[in-house]
Amino acid sequence: MKSSNVFPTLRRGALALALTAVASLASAQSMHVVLDTTGLSANSSGWLDVQFNPASVPAVAASALVDHLGGFDAGSTPQLNGDVQAQAGGAFLFGNGTDWNDLFHAVHLGGKVSFDVSFSGLPDPSLAAIPSLFSVSLYGADGVTQLGHPDINGSLLSLSWNPAASGAGQVGVAVVDAGVASVSAVPEPSAWLMLGAGLALLGLARRSPGRLAG
């Protein structure tokens, strides 16, 4: 095969791999949440309130795993309510089996508070698609004073888990206070591998055709 046919084929293959990887990133079920508290209260303590509640009970079973915590006060005892369980390594697993599932945890203000949250759940063939809402709020040292500019429910951001008729559900993102809260997708390892392979092929295709001509 002549090089004039080889390189367009390589480019098309690389582009297909890269697009597949980007699509995987966009549909990721794991999110990285960051709360920038530098402008809220310097060098003090506060509280993070995280809830994962279904729109109605009973709902199709779903869970939210919170891990890779940053800025949390490891010396404090978290308050757990409803279907929330502490896990090894400081993680927390939320279920949606009750109408109020809540984690209230001490954090260090004046810097960044961060964590990853990974969603999973059963499909909903009934097409009722009852969502479960993962919401995040911040409070001062008294545990009562809300920080930032939350919505009417006190949330700085919320992530909705929406079950699908088959396969994985969908995650919806709503950032209320963009000056404090930010959310980004955590890519799956397979997505990074595909993206890397696509970029490598693109780099190969841009080399001089004379080097690979047969």
mmCIF file with all atom_site columns, C-alpha atoms in Angstrom:
data_model
loop_
_atom_site.group_PDB
_atom_site.id
_atom_site.type_symbol
_atom_site.label_atom_id
_atom_site.label_alt_id
_atom_site.label_comp_id
_atom_site.label_asym_id
_atom_site.label_entity_id
_atom_site.label_seq_id
_atom_site.pdbx_PDB_ins_code
_atom_site.Cartn_x
_atom_site.Cartn_y
_atom_site.Cartn_z
_atom_site.occupancy
_atom_site.B_iso_or_equiv
_atom_site.pdbx_formal_charge
_atom_site.auth_seq_id
_atom_site.auth_comp_id
_atom_site.auth_asym_id
_atom_site.auth_atom_id
_atom_site.pdbx_PDB_model_num
ATOM 1   C CA . MET A 1 1   ? 0.000   0.000  0.000  1.00 0.00 ? 1   MET A CA 1
ATOM 2   C CA . LYS A 1 2   ? 1.345   3.440  -0.892 1.00 0.00 ? 2   LYS A CA 1
ATOM 3   C CA . SER A 1 3   ? 2.047   6.022  1.797  1.00 0.00 ? 3   SER A CA 1
ATOM 4   C CA . SER A 1 4   ? -0.616  8.359  0.335  1.00 0.00 ? 4   SER A CA 1
ATOM 5   C CA . ASN A 1 5   ? -3.240  5.855  1.498  1.00 0.00 ? 5   ASN A CA 1
ATOM 6   C CA . VAL A 1 6   ? -1.527  4.868  4.741  1.00 0.00 ? 6   VAL A CA 1
ATOM 7   C CA . PHE A 1 7   ? -1.456  8.279  6.381  1.00 0.00 ? 7   PHE A CA 1
ATOM 8   C CA . PRO A 1 8   ? -5.096  9.312  5.863  1.00 0.00 ? 8   PRO A CA 1
ATOM 9   C CA . THR A 1 9   ? -6.057  5.910  7.314  1.00 0.00 ? 9   THR A CA 1
ATOM 10  C CA . LEU A 1 10  ? -3.799  6.480  10.337 1.00 0.00 ? 10  LEU A CA 1
ATOM 11  C CA . ARG A 1 11  ? -5.234  9.940  10.873 1.00 0.00 ? 11  ARG A CA 1
ATOM 12  C CA . ARG A 1 12  ? -8.798  8.675  10.680 1.00 0.00 ? 12  ARG A CA 1
ATOM 13  C CA . GLY A 1 13  ? -8.027  5.851  13.124 1.00 0.00 ? 13  GLY A CA 1
ATOM 14  C CA . ALA A 1 14  ? -6.310  8.222  15.549 1.00 0.00 ? 14  ALA A CA 1
ATOM 15  C CA . LEU A 1 15  ? -9.175  10.690 15.365 1.00 0.00 ? 15  LEU A CA 1
ATOM 16  C CA . ALA A 1 16  ? -11.697 7.923  16.028 1.00 0.00 ? 16  ALA A CA 1
ATOM 17  C CA . LEU A 1 17  ? -9.750  6.799  19.118 1.00 0.00 ? 17  LEU A CA 1
ATOM 18  C CA . ALA A 1 18  ? -9.462  10.352 20.413 1.00 0.00 ? 18  ALA A CA 1
ATOM 19  C CA . LEU A 1 19  ? -13.175 11.049 19.893 1.00 0.00 ? 19  LEU A CA 1
ATOM 20  C CA . THR A 1 20  ? -14.092 7.816  21.656 1.00 0.00 ? 20  THR A CA 1
ATOM 21  C CA . ALA A 1 21  ? -11.945 8.834  24.627 1.00 0.00 ? 21  ALA A CA 1
ATOM 22  C CA . VAL A 1 22  ? -13.508 12.291 24.793 1.00 0.00 ? 22  VAL A CA 1
ATOM 23  C CA . ALA A 1 23  ? -16.987 10.744 24.725 1.00 0.00 ? 23  ALA A CA 1
ATOM 24  C CA . SER A 1 24  ? -15.978 8.502  27.627 1.00 0.00 ? 24  SER A CA 1
ATOM 25  C CA . LEU A 1 25  ? -14.827 11.548 29.601 1.00 0.00 ? 25  LEU A CA 1
ATOM 26  C CA . ALA A 1 26  ? -18.121 13.329 28.991 1.00 0.00 ? 26  ALA A CA 1
ATOM 27  C CA . SER A 1 27  ? -20.180 10.386 30.233 1.00 0.00 ? 27  SER A CA 1
ATOM 28  C CA . ALA A 1 28  ? -18.022 9.650  33.280 1.00 0.00 ? 28  ALA A CA 1
ATOM 29  C CA . GLN A 1 29  ? -19.923 8.638  36.412 1.00 0.00 ? 29  GLN A CA 1
ATOM 30  C CA . SER A 1 30  ? -17.201 9.986  38.731 1.00 0.00 ? 30  SER A CA 1
ATOM 31  C CA . MET A 1 31  ? -16.873 13.687 39.487 1.00 0.00 ? 31  MET A CA 1
ATOM 32  C CA . HIS A 1 32  ? -14.215 15.768 41.250 1.00 0.00 ? 32  HIS A CA 1
ATOM 33  C CA . VAL A 1 33  ? -15.656 18.483 43.493 1.00 0.00 ? 33  VAL A CA 1
ATOM 34  C CA . VAL A 1 34  ? -13.635 21.458 44.741 1.00 0.00 ? 34  VAL A CA 1
ATOM 35  C CA . LEU A 1 35  ? -14.811 24.135 47.185 1.00 0.00 ? 35  LEU A CA 1
ATOM 36  C CA . ASP A 1 36  ? -12.485 27.138 47.301 1.00 0.00 ? 36  ASP A CA 1
ATOM 37  C CA . THR A 1 37  ? -12.956 28.629 50.773 1.00 0.00 ? 37  THR A CA 1
ATOM 38  C CA . THR A 1 38  ? -10.070 31.130 50.655 1.00 0.00 ? 38  THR A CA 1
ATOM 39  C CA . GLY A 1 39  ? -12.492 34.058 50.494 1.00 0.00 ? 39  GLY A CA 1
ATOM 40  C CA . LEU A 1 40  ? -14.923 32.759 53.090 1.00 0.00 ? 40  LEU A CA 1
ATOM 41  C CA . SER A 1 41  ? -13.107 32.420 56.395 1.00 0.00 ? 41  SER A CA 1
ATOM 42  C CA . ALA A 1 42  ? -9.335  32.261 56.704 1.00 0.00 ? 42  ALA A CA 1
ATOM 43  C CA . ASN A 1 43  ? -7.650  29.715 58.969 1.00 0.00 ? 43  ASN A CA 1
ATOM 44  C CA . SER A 1 44  ? -10.783 28.591 60.776 1.00 0.00 ? 44  SER A CA 1
ATOM 45  C CA . SER A 1 45  ? -12.998 25.553 61.098 1.00 0.00 ? 45  SER A CA 1
ATOM 46  C CA . GLY A 1 46  ? -16.292 24.926 59.385 1.00 0.00 ? 46  GLY A CA 1
ATOM 47  C CA . TRP A 1 47  ? -18.639 22.169 58.368 1.00 0.00 ? 47  TRP A CA 1
ATOM 48  C CA . LEU A 1 48  ? -19.381 20.439 55.091 1.00 0.00 ? 48  LEU A CA 1
ATOM 49  C CA . ASP A 1 49  ? -22.883 19.069 54.632 1.00 0.00 ? 49  ASP A CA 1
ATOM 50  C CA . VAL A 1 50  ? -23.381 16.441 51.918 1.00 0.00 ? 50  VAL A CA 1
ATOM 51  C CA . GLN A 1 51  ? -26.704 14.769 51.148 1.00 0.00 ? 51  GLN A CA 1
ATOM 52  C CA . PHE A 1 52  ? -27.831 12.103 48.657 1.00 0.00 ? 52  PHE A CA 1
ATOM 53  C CA . ASN A 1 53  ? -31.615 11.952 48.645 1.00 0.00 ? 53  ASN A CA 1
ATOM 54  C CA . PRO A 1 54  ? -34.132 10.478 46.198 1.00 0.00 ? 54  PRO A CA 1
ATOM 55  C CA . ALA A 1 55  ? -36.913 12.648 44.783 1.00 0.00 ? 55  ALA A CA 1
ATOM 56  C CA . SER A 1 56  ? -39.366 10.116 46.209 1.00 0.00 ? 56  SER A CA 1
ATOM 57  C CA . VAL A 1 57  ? -39.261 6.849  48.156 1.00 0.00 ? 57  VAL A CA 1
ATOM 58  C CA . PRO A 1 58  ? -39.032 4.122  47.090 1.00 0.00 ? 58  PRO A CA 1
ATOM 59  C CA . ALA A 1 59  ? -36.592 4.896  44.288 1.00 0.00 ? 59  ALA A CA 1
ATOM 60  C CA . VAL A 1 60  ? -34.451 2.691  42.069 1.00 0.00 ? 60  VAL A CA 1
ATOM 61  C CA . ALA A 1 61  ? -31.392 1.741  44.131 1.00 0.00 ? 61  ALA A CA 1
ATOM 62  C CA . ALA A 1 62  ? -28.405 4.034  43.636 1.00 0.00 ? 62  ALA A CA 1
ATOM 63  C CA . SER A 1 63  ? -25.263 4.882  45.567 1.00 0.00 ? 63  SER A CA 1
ATOM 64  C CA . ALA A 1 64  ? -22.672 7.653  45.778 1.00 0.00 ? 64  ALA A CA 1
ATOM 65  C CA . LEU A 1 65  ? -19.135 6.930  47.015 1.00 0.00 ? 65  LEU A CA 1
ATOM 66  C CA . VAL A 1 66  ? -17.253 9.934  48.390 1.00 0.00 ? 66  VAL A CA 1
ATOM 67  C CA . ASP A 1 67  ? -13.482 9.441  48.591 1.00 0.00 ? 67  ASP A CA 1
ATOM 68  C CA . HIS A 1 68  ? -10.095 11.133 48.016 1.00 0.00 ? 68  HIS A CA 1
ATOM 69  C CA . LEU A 1 69  ? -10.949 13.731 50.645 1.00 0.00 ? 69  LEU A CA 1
ATOM 70  C CA . GLY A 1 70  ? -8.952  16.941 50.909 1.00 0.00 ? 70  GLY A CA 1
ATOM 71  C CA . GLY A 1 71  ? -9.297  19.696 53.512 1.00 0.00 ? 71  GLY A CA 1
ATOM 72  C CA . PHE A 1 72  ? -11.355 17.510 55.870 1.00 0.00 ? 72  PHE A CA 1
ATOM 73  C CA . ASP A 1 73  ? -10.642 17.510 59.621 1.00 0.00 ? 73  ASP A CA 1
ATOM 74  C CA . ALA A 1 74  ? -9.498  13.923 60.134 1.00 0.00 ? 74  ALA A CA 1
ATOM 75  C CA . GLY A 1 75  ? -9.539  14.342 63.908 1.00 0.00 ? 75  GLY A CA 1
ATOM 76  C CA . SER A 1 76  ? -13.248 15.051 64.137 1.00 0.00 ? 76  SER A CA 1
ATOM 77  C CA . THR A 1 77  ? -16.113 12.574 64.303 1.00 0.00 ? 77  THR A CA 1
ATOM 78  C CA . PRO A 1 78  ? -18.461 12.869 61.307 1.00 0.00 ? 78  PRO A CA 1
ATOM 79  C CA . GLN A 1 79  ? -22.206 12.902 61.848 1.00 0.00 ? 79  GLN A CA 1
ATOM 80  C CA . LEU A 1 80  ? -23.980 10.304 59.705 1.00 0.00 ? 80  LEU A CA 1
ATOM 81  C CA . ASN A 1 81  ? -27.724 10.135 59.173 1.00 0.00 ? 81  ASN A CA 1
ATOM 82  C CA . GLY A 1 82  ? -29.833 7.744  57.128 1.00 0.00 ? 82  GLY A CA 1
ATOM 83  C CA . ASP A 1 83  ? -28.220 5.450  54.576 1.00 0.00 ? 83  ASP A CA 1
ATOM 84  C CA . VAL A 1 84  ? -24.586 6.580  54.939 1.00 0.00 ? 84  VAL A CA 1
ATOM 85  C CA . GLN A 1 85  ? -21.698 4.330  55.955 1.00 0.00 ? 85  GLN A CA 1
ATOM 86  C CA . ALA A 1 86  ? -18.061 5.117  56.729 1.00 0.00 ? 86  ALA A CA 1
ATOM 87  C CA . GLN A 1 87  ? -15.612 3.151  54.595 1.00 0.00 ? 87  GLN A CA 1
ATOM 88  C CA . ALA A 1 88  ? -11.935 2.249  54.888 1.00 0.00 ? 88  ALA A CA 1
ATOM 89  C CA . GLY A 1 89  ? -9.531  5.067  54.120 1.00 0.00 ? 89  GLY A CA 1
ATOM 90  C CA . GLY A 1 90  ? -11.917 7.803  55.213 1.00 0.00 ? 90  GLY A CA 1
ATOM 91  C CA . ALA A 1 91  ? -14.426 7.314  52.395 1.00 0.00 ? 91  ALA A CA 1
ATOM 92  C CA . PHE A 1 92  ? -18.212 7.409  52.768 1.00 0.00 ? 92  PHE A CA 1
ATOM 93  C CA . LEU A 1 93  ? -20.827 5.388  50.923 1.00 0.00 ? 93  LEU A CA 1
ATOM 94  C CA . PHE A 1 94  ? -24.294 6.900  50.459 1.00 0.00 ? 94  PHE A CA 1
ATOM 95  C CA . GLY A 1 95  ? -27.377 4.929  49.530 1.00 0.00 ? 95  GLY A CA 1
ATOM 96  C CA . ASN A 1 96  ? -30.769 6.314  48.572 1.00 0.00 ? 96  ASN A CA 1
ATOM 97  C CA . GLY A 1 97  ? -32.851 3.888  50.625 1.00 0.00 ? 97  GLY A CA 1
ATOM 98  C CA . THR A 1 98  ? -34.321 6.609  52.857 1.00 0.00 ? 98  THR A CA 1
ATOM 99  C CA . ASP A 1 99  ? -35.511 10.140 52.134 1.00 0.00 ? 99  ASP A CA 1
ATOM 100 C CA . TRP A 1 100 ? -32.690 11.814 54.124 1.00 0.00 ? 100 TRP A CA 1
ATOM 101 C CA . ASN A 1 101 ? -29.106 10.562 53.854 1.00 0.00 ? 101 ASN A CA 1
ATOM 102 C CA . ASP A 1 102 ? -26.659 13.063 55.258 1.00 0.00 ? 102 ASP A CA 1
ATOM 103 C CA . LEU A 1 103 ? -22.962 13.493 56.093 1.00 0.00 ? 103 LEU A CA 1
ATOM 104 C CA . PHE A 1 104 ? -21.962 16.435 58.317 1.00 0.00 ? 104 PHE A CA 1
ATOM 105 C CA . HIS A 1 105 ? -18.164 16.673 58.531 1.00 0.00 ? 105 HIS A CA 1
ATOM 106 C CA . ALA A 1 106 ? -15.745 19.239 59.992 1.00 0.00 ? 106 ALA A CA 1
ATOM 107 C CA . VAL A 1 107 ? -13.426 20.869 57.445 1.00 0.00 ? 107 VAL A CA 1
ATOM 108 C CA . HIS A 1 108 ? -10.578 23.379 57.413 1.00 0.00 ? 108 HIS A CA 1
ATOM 109 C CA . LEU A 1 109 ? -11.581 26.737 55.908 1.00 0.00 ? 109 LEU A CA 1
ATOM 110 C CA . GLY A 1 110 ? -9.211  29.165 54.239 1.00 0.00 ? 110 GLY A CA 1
ATOM 111 C CA . GLY A 1 111 ? -8.086  26.732 51.541 1.00 0.00 ? 111 GLY A CA 1
ATOM 112 C CA . LYS A 1 112 ? -9.610  24.150 49.261 1.00 0.00 ? 112 LYS A CA 1
ATOM 113 C CA . VAL A 1 113 ? -11.941 21.361 50.333 1.00 0.00 ? 113 VAL A CA 1
ATOM 114 C CA . SER A 1 114 ? -12.179 18.613 47.740 1.00 0.00 ? 114 SER A CA 1
ATOM 115 C CA . PHE A 1 115 ? -13.386 15.074 47.135 1.00 0.00 ? 115 PHE A CA 1
ATOM 116 C CA . ASP A 1 116 ? -14.375 12.659 44.392 1.00 0.00 ? 116 ASP A CA 1
ATOM 117 C CA . VAL A 1 117 ? -17.880 11.236 44.144 1.00 0.00 ? 117 VAL A CA 1
ATOM 118 C CA . SER A 1 118 ? -18.684 8.139  42.078 1.00 0.00 ? 118 SER A CA 1
ATOM 119 C CA . PHE A 1 119 ? -22.273 7.253  41.203 1.00 0.00 ? 119 PHE A CA 1
ATOM 120 C CA . SER A 1 120 ? -23.762 3.880  40.375 1.00 0.00 ? 120 SER A CA 1
ATOM 121 C CA . GLY A 1 121 ? -27.276 2.485  40.282 1.00 0.00 ? 121 GLY A CA 1
ATOM 122 C CA . LEU A 1 122 ? -29.671 -0.009 38.834 1.00 0.00 ? 122 LEU A CA 1
ATOM 123 C CA . PRO A 1 123 ? -31.454 0.643  35.519 1.00 0.00 ? 123 PRO A CA 1
ATOM 124 C CA . ASP A 1 124 ? -35.101 1.683  35.601 1.00 0.00 ? 124 ASP A CA 1
ATOM 125 C CA . PRO A 1 125 ? -37.031 -0.195 32.888 1.00 0.00 ? 125 PRO A CA 1
ATOM 126 C CA . SER A 1 126 ? -40.269 1.451  34.054 1.00 0.00 ? 126 SER A CA 1
ATOM 127 C CA . LEU A 1 127 ? -39.035 4.769  32.587 1.00 0.00 ? 127 LEU A CA 1
ATOM 128 C CA . ALA A 1 128 ? -40.148 6.537  35.768 1.00 0.00 ? 128 ALA A CA 1
ATOM 129 C CA . ALA A 1 129 ? -36.586 7.905  36.050 1.00 0.00 ? 129 ALA A CA 1
ATOM 130 C CA . ILE A 1 130 ? -36.854 9.081  39.652 1.00 0.00 ? 130 ILE A CA 1
ATOM 131 C CA . PRO A 1 131 ? -33.620 11.027 40.258 1.00 0.00 ? 131 PRO A CA 1
ATOM 132 C CA . SER A 1 132 ? -31.529 11.189 43.415 1.00 0.00 ? 132 SER A CA 1
ATOM 133 C CA . LEU A 1 133 ? -29.909 14.506 44.290 1.00 0.00 ? 133 LEU A CA 1
ATOM 134 C CA . PHE A 1 134 ? -26.363 14.832 45.666 1.00 0.00 ? 134 PHE A CA 1
ATOM 135 C CA . SER A 1 135 ? -26.074 18.293 47.240 1.00 0.00 ? 135 SER A CA 1
ATOM 136 C CA . VAL A 1 136 ? -23.194 20.107 48.954 1.00 0.00 ? 136 VAL A CA 1
ATOM 137 C CA . SER A 1 137 ? -23.381 22.935 51.498 1.00 0.00 ? 137 SER A CA 1
ATOM 138 C CA . LEU A 1 138 ? -20.860 24.775 53.694 1.00 0.00 ? 138 LEU A CA 1
ATOM 139 C CA . TYR A 1 139 ? -21.371 26.135 57.219 1.00 0.00 ? 139 TYR A CA 1
ATOM 140 C CA . GLY A 1 140 ? -19.301 28.171 59.629 1.00 0.00 ? 140 GLY A CA 1
ATOM 141 C CA . ALA A 1 141 ? -17.805 26.980 62.899 1.00 0.00 ? 141 ALA A CA 1
ATOM 142 C CA . ASP A 1 142 ? -21.206 27.179 64.602 1.00 0.00 ? 142 ASP A CA 1
ATOM 143 C CA . GLY A 1 143 ? -22.628 24.621 62.163 1.00 0.00 ? 143 GLY A CA 1
ATOM 144 C CA . VAL A 1 144 ? -25.556 26.950 61.430 1.00 0.00 ? 144 VAL A CA 1
ATOM 145 C CA . THR A 1 145 ? -24.307 29.956 59.432 1.00 0.00 ? 145 THR A CA 1
ATOM 146 C CA . GLN A 1 146 ? -24.350 29.193 55.724 1.00 0.00 ? 146 GLN A CA 1
ATOM 147 C CA . LEU A 1 147 ? -21.264 30.183 53.725 1.00 0.00 ? 147 LEU A CA 1
ATOM 148 C CA . GLY A 1 148 ? -21.047 31.332 50.115 1.00 0.00 ? 148 GLY A CA 1
ATOM 149 C CA . HIS A 1 149 ? -24.146 32.119 48.067 1.00 0.00 ? 149 HIS A CA 1
ATOM 150 C CA . PRO A 1 150 ? -26.299 28.981 48.227 1.00 0.00 ? 150 PRO A CA 1
ATOM 151 C CA . ASP A 1 151 ? -29.699 28.372 46.679 1.00 0.00 ? 151 ASP A CA 1
ATOM 152 C CA . ILE A 1 152 ? -32.946 28.273 48.640 1.00 0.00 ? 152 ILE A CA 1
ATOM 153 C CA . ASN A 1 153 ? -32.076 24.773 49.863 1.00 0.00 ? 153 ASN A CA 1
ATOM 154 C CA . GLY A 1 154 ? -28.649 25.841 51.107 1.00 0.00 ? 154 GLY A CA 1
ATOM 155 C CA . SER A 1 155 ? -26.717 24.088 48.323 1.00 0.00 ? 155 SER A CA 1
ATOM 156 C CA . LEU A 1 156 ? -23.608 25.514 46.677 1.00 0.00 ? 156 LEU A CA 1
ATOM 157 C CA . LEU A 1 157 ? -23.779 22.790 44.036 1.00 0.00 ? 157 LEU A CA 1
ATOM 158 C CA . SER A 1 158 ? -25.805 19.699 43.271 1.00 0.00 ? 158 SER A CA 1
ATOM 159 C CA . LEU A 1 159 ? -25.346 16.593 41.141 1.00 0.00 ? 159 LEU A CA 1
ATOM 160 C CA . SER A 1 160 ? -28.392 14.621 40.076 1.00 0.00 ? 160 SER A CA 1
ATOM 161 C CA . TRP A 1 161 ? -28.227 10.889 39.409 1.00 0.00 ? 161 TRP A CA 1
ATOM 162 C CA . ASN A 1 162 ? -30.842 9.972  36.807 1.00 0.00 ? 162 ASN A CA 1
ATOM 163 C CA . PRO A 1 163 ? -31.432 6.257  36.155 1.00 0.00 ? 163 PRO A CA 1
ATOM 164 C CA . ALA A 1 164 ? -31.793 5.039  32.579 1.00 0.00 ? 164 ALA A CA 1
ATOM 165 C CA . ALA A 1 165 ? -34.012 2.325  31.128 1.00 0.00 ? 165 ALA A CA 1
ATOM 166 C CA . SER A 1 166 ? -30.921 0.193  30.572 1.00 0.00 ? 166 SER A CA 1
ATOM 167 C CA . GLY A 1 167 ? -27.232 0.602  31.274 1.00 0.00 ? 167 GLY A CA 1
ATOM 168 C CA . ALA A 1 168 ? -25.616 3.386  33.271 1.00 0.00 ? 168 ALA A CA 1
ATOM 169 C CA . GLY A 1 169 ? -27.541 6.419  34.414 1.00 0.00 ? 169 GLY A CA 1
ATOM 170 C CA . GLN A 1 170 ? -26.730 10.057 33.738 1.00 0.00 ? 170 GLN A CA 1
ATOM 171 C CA . VAL A 1 171 ? -25.219 12.716 35.994 1.00 0.00 ? 171 VAL A CA 1
ATOM 172 C CA . GLY A 1 172 ? -26.588 16.252 35.860 1.00 0.00 ? 172 GLY A CA 1
ATOM 173 C CA . VAL A 1 173 ? -24.521 19.158 37.215 1.00 0.00 ? 173 VAL A CA 1
ATOM 174 C CA . ALA A 1 174 ? -25.811 22.398 38.741 1.00 0.00 ? 174 ALA A CA 1
ATOM 175 C CA . VAL A 1 175 ? -23.251 24.815 40.229 1.00 0.00 ? 175 VAL A CA 1
ATOM 176 C CA . VAL A 1 176 ? -24.997 27.507 42.279 1.00 0.00 ? 176 VAL A CA 1
ATOM 177 C CA . ASP A 1 177 ? -21.981 29.507 43.517 1.00 0.00 ? 177 ASP A CA 1
ATOM 178 C CA . ALA A 1 178 ? -19.284 29.321 40.827 1.00 0.00 ? 178 ALA A CA 1
ATOM 179 C CA . GLY A 1 179 ? -17.046 31.541 42.952 1.00 0.00 ? 179 GLY A CA 1
ATOM 180 C CA . VAL A 1 180 ? -16.747 28.738 45.505 1.00 0.00 ? 180 VAL A CA 1
ATOM 181 C CA . ALA A 1 181 ? -17.744 25.454 43.881 1.00 0.00 ? 181 ALA A CA 1
ATOM 182 C CA . SER A 1 182 ? -16.426 23.708 40.788 1.00 0.00 ? 182 SER A CA 1
ATOM 183 C CA . VAL A 1 183 ? -17.012 20.242 39.347 1.00 0.00 ? 183 VAL A CA 1
ATOM 184 C CA . SER A 1 184 ? -15.105 18.259 36.733 1.00 0.00 ? 184 SER A CA 1
ATOM 185 C CA . ALA A 1 185 ? -15.396 14.732 35.385 1.00 0.00 ? 185 ALA A CA 1
ATOM 186 C CA . VAL A 1 186 ? -12.940 12.112 36.605 1.00 0.00 ? 186 VAL A CA 1
ATOM 187 C CA . PRO A 1 187 ? -11.948 10.114 33.502 1.00 0.00 ? 187 PRO A CA 1
ATOM 188 C CA . GLU A 1 188 ? -11.925 6.337  33.572 1.00 0.00 ? 188 GLU A CA 1
ATOM 189 C CA . PRO A 1 189 ? -8.451  4.730  33.130 1.00 0.00 ? 189 PRO A CA 1
ATOM 190 C CA . SER A 1 190 ? -9.594  3.181  29.839 1.00 0.00 ? 190 SER A CA 1
ATOM 191 C CA . ALA A 1 191 ? -10.454 6.649  28.510 1.00 0.00 ? 191 ALA A CA 1
ATOM 192 C CA . TRP A 1 192 ? -6.936  7.899  29.226 1.00 0.00 ? 192 TRP A CA 1
ATOM 193 C CA . LEU A 1 193 ? -5.479  4.852  27.451 1.00 0.00 ? 193 LEU A CA 1
ATOM 194 C CA . MET A 1 194 ? -7.608  5.453  24.357 1.00 0.00 ? 194 MET A CA 1
ATOM 195 C CA . LEU A 1 195 ? -6.800  9.153  24.341 1.00 0.00 ? 195 LEU A CA 1
ATOM 196 C CA . GLY A 1 196 ? -3.078  8.408  24.656 1.00 0.00 ? 196 GLY A CA 1
ATOM 197 C CA . ALA A 1 197 ? -3.227  5.870  21.839 1.00 0.00 ? 197 ALA A CA 1
ATOM 198 C CA . GLY A 1 198 ? -5.052  8.318  19.592 1.00 0.00 ? 198 GLY A CA 1
ATOM 199 C CA . LEU A 1 199 ? -2.518  11.079 20.251 1.00 0.00 ? 199 LEU A CA 1
ATOM 200 C CA . ALA A 1 200 ? 0.353   8.675  19.617 1.00 0.00 ? 200 ALA A CA 1
ATOM 201 C CA . LEU A 1 201 ? -1.129  7.686  16.251 1.00 0.00 ? 201 LEU A CA 1
ATOM 202 C CA . LEU A 1 202 ? -1.672  11.317 15.338 1.00 0.00 ? 202 LEU A CA 1
ATOM 203 C CA . GLY A 1 203 ? 1.968   12.027 16.133 1.00 0.00 ? 203 GLY A CA 1
ATOM 204 C CA . LEU A 1 204 ? 3.051   9.079  13.996 1.00 0.00 ? 204 LEU A CA 1
ATOM 205 C CA . ALA A 1 205 ? 0.862   10.220 11.099 1.00 0.00 ? 205 ALA A CA 1
ATOM 206 C CA . ARG A 1 206 ? 2.439   13.691 11.158 1.00 0.00 ? 206 ARG A CA 1
ATOM 207 C CA . ARG A 1 207 ? 5.921   12.305 10.635 1.00 0.00 ? 207 ARG A CA 1
ATOM 208 C CA . SER A 1 208 ? 7.458   12.436 7.201  1.00 0.00 ? 208 SER A CA 1
ATOM 209 C CA . PRO A 1 209 ? 5.656   9.956  4.908  1.00 0.00 ? 209 PRO A CA 1
ATOM 210 C CA . GLY A 1 210 ? 8.985   9.031  3.353  1.00 0.00 ? 210 GLY A CA 1
ATOM 211 C CA . ARG A 1 211 ? 10.107  7.371  6.585  1.00 0.00 ? 211 ARG A CA 1
ATOM 212 C CA . LEU A 1 212 ? 7.260   4.842  6.489  1.00 0.00 ? 212 LEU A CA 1
ATOM 213 C CA . ALA A 1 213 ? 6.790   4.434  2.772  1.00 0.00 ? 213 ALA A CA 1
ATOM 214 C CA . GLY A 1 214 ? 7.086   0.849  1.580  1.00 0.00 ? 214 GLY A CA 1
#
